[in-house]
Short mmCIF file of C-alpha atoms and ligand atoms in Angstrom, two decimals:
data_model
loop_
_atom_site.label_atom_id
_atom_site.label_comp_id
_atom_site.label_asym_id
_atom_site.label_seq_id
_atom_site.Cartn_x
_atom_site.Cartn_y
_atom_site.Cartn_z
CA UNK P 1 0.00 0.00 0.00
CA UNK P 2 1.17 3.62 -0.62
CA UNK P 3 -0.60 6.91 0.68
CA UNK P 4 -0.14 10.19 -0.99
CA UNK P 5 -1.42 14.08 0.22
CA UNK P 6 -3.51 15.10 -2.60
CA UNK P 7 -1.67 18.34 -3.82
CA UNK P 8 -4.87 19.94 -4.50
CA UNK P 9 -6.89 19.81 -1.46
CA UNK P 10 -4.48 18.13 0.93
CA UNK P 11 -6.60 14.78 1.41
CA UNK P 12 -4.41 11.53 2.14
CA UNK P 13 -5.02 9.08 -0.17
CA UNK P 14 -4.33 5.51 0.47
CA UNK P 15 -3.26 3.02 -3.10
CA UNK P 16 -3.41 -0.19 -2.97
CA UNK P 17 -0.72 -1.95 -4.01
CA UNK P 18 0.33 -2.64 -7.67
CA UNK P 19 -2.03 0.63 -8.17
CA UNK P 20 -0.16 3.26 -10.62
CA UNK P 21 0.48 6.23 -8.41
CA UNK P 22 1.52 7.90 -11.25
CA UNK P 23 -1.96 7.99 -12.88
CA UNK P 24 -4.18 7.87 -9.77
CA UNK P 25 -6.65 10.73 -8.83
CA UNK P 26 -7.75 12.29 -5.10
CA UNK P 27 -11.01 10.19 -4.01
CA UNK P 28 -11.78 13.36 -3.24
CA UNK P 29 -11.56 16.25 -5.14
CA UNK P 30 -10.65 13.94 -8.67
CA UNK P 31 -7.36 16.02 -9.08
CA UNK P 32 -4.53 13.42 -10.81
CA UNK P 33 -2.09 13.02 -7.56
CA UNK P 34 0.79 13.31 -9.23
CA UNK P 35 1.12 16.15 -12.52
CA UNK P 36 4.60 16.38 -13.56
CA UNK P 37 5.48 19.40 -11.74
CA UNK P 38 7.01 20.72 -8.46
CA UNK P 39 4.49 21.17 -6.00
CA UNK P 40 5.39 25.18 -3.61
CA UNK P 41 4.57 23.84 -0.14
CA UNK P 42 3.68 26.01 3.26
CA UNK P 43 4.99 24.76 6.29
CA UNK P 44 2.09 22.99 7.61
CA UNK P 45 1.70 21.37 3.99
CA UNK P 46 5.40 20.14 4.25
CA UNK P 47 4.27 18.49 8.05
CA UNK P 48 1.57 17.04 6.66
CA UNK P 49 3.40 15.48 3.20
CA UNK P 50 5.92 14.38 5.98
CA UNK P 51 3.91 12.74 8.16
CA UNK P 52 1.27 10.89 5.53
CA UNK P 53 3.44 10.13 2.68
CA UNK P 54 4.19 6.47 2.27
CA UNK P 55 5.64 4.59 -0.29
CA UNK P 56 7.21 7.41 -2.23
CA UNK P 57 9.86 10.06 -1.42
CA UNK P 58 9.54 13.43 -1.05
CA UNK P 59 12.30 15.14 -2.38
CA UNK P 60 12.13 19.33 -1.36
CA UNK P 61 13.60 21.85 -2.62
CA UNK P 62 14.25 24.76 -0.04
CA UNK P 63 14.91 28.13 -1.90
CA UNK P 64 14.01 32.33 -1.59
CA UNK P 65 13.18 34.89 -4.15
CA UNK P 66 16.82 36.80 -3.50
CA UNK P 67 18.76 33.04 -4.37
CA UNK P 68 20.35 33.56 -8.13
CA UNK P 69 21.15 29.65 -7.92
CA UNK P 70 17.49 28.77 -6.53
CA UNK P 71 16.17 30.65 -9.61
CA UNK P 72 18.68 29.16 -11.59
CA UNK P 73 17.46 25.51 -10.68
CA UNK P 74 13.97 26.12 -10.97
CA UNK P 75 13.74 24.73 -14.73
CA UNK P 76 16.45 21.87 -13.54
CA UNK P 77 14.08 20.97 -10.99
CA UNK P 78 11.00 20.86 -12.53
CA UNK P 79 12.29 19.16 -15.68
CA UNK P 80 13.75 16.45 -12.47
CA UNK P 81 10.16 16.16 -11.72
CA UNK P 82 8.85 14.76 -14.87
CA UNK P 83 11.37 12.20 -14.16
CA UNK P 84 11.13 11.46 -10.98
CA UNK P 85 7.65 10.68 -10.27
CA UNK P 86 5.91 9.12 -9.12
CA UNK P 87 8.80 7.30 -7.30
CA UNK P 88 9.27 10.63 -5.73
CA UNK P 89 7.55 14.01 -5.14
CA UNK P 90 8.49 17.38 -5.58
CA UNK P 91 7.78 20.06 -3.43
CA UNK P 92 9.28 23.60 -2.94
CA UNK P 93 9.64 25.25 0.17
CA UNK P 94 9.96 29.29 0.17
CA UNK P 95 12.46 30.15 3.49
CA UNK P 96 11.52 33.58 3.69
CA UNK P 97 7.58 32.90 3.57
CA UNK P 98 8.69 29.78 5.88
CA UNK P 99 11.00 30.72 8.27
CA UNK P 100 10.40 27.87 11.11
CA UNK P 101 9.73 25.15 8.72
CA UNK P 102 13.73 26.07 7.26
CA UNK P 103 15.27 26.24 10.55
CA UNK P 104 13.23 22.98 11.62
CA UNK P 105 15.27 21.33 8.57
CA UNK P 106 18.31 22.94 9.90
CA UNK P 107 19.05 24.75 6.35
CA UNK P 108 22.14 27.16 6.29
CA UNK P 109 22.12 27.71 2.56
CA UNK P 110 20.03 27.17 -0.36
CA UNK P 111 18.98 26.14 -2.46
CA UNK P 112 19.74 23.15 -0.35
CA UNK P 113 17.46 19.59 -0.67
CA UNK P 114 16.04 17.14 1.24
CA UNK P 115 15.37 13.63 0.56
CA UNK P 116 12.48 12.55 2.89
CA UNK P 117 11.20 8.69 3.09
CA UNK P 118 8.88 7.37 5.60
CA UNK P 119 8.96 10.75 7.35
CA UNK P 120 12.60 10.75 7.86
CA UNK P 121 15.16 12.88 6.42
CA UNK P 122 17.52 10.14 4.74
CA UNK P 123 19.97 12.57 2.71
CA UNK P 124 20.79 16.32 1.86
CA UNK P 125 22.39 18.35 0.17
CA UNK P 126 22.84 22.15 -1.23
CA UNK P 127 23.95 24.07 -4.24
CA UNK P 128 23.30 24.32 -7.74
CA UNK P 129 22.56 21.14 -9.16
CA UNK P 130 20.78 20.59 -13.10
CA UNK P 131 18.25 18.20 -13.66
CA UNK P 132 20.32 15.08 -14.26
CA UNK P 133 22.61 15.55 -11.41
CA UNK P 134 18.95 15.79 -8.89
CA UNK P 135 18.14 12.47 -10.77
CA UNK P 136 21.25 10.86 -10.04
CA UNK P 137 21.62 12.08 -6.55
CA UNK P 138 17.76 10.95 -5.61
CA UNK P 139 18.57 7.78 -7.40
CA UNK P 140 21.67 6.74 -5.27
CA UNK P 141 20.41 8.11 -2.34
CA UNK P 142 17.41 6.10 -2.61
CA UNK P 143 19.31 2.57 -3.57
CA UNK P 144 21.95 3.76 -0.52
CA UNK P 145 19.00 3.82 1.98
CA UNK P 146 17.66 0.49 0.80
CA UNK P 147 20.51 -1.30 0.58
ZN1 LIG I 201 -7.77 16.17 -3.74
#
């Protein structure tokens, strides 16, 4: 079984398994799960991705509007996306609208990411990466934690 926070209207959704995650909808709003794309995250939306997200990653990008490199990576990242998913999910977390939810993640310079499985932060890292080097990193982080 996986469960996924519906990026539309914040449900939890629970899969069964052997279910495509990739093209599943919300049972309740009908909005496709997963769409391709970074998903910009408040705090309390990061919480609750964190705490009901199960059997895919979340992989989050913290950045702010002043970062030259977070704007630089915002193309890299979403173009990541489209590969990533629905193995993982993208979210974007703005550290000046989010001050708390940064410091929580202990963030000391951006754009900096998280990879988050189960809950639990399992690898970061920070600085400007492009699309294929956020692949490869989520990749062997991923095989490193399940090995
Ligand atoms: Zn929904």
């Amino acid at each position: 079984m996986s469960q996924l926070v519906c990026i539309a209207c914040d449900a939890v959704n629970r899969l069964p398994a052997g279910r495509d995650p990739g093209a599943a909808k919300c049972g309740r709003c009908g909005e496709k799960l997963f769409r391709g794309a970074p998903v910009e995250v408040s705090g309390a939306q990061l919480e609750a991705h964190r705490r009901s997200t199960r059997g895919t990653a979340l992989l989050l990008d913290v950045w702010a509007p002043w970062c030259g490199p977070c704007k630089a990576m915002t193309p890299q990242f979403a173009a990541a996306a489209q590969r990533l998913e629905p193995q993982a999910r993208l979210l974007k977390l703005n550290s000046d609208a989010e001050p708390q939810a940064a410091a929580a993640l202990g963030v000391t310079g951006i754009p900096a990411l998280f990879l988050i499985s189960d809950g639990q932060v399992v690898a970061r890292t920070a600085g400007l990466m492009n699309a294929g080097q956020i692949v490869a990193w989520t990749h062997q982080a991923l095989a490193a934690k399940a090995a």
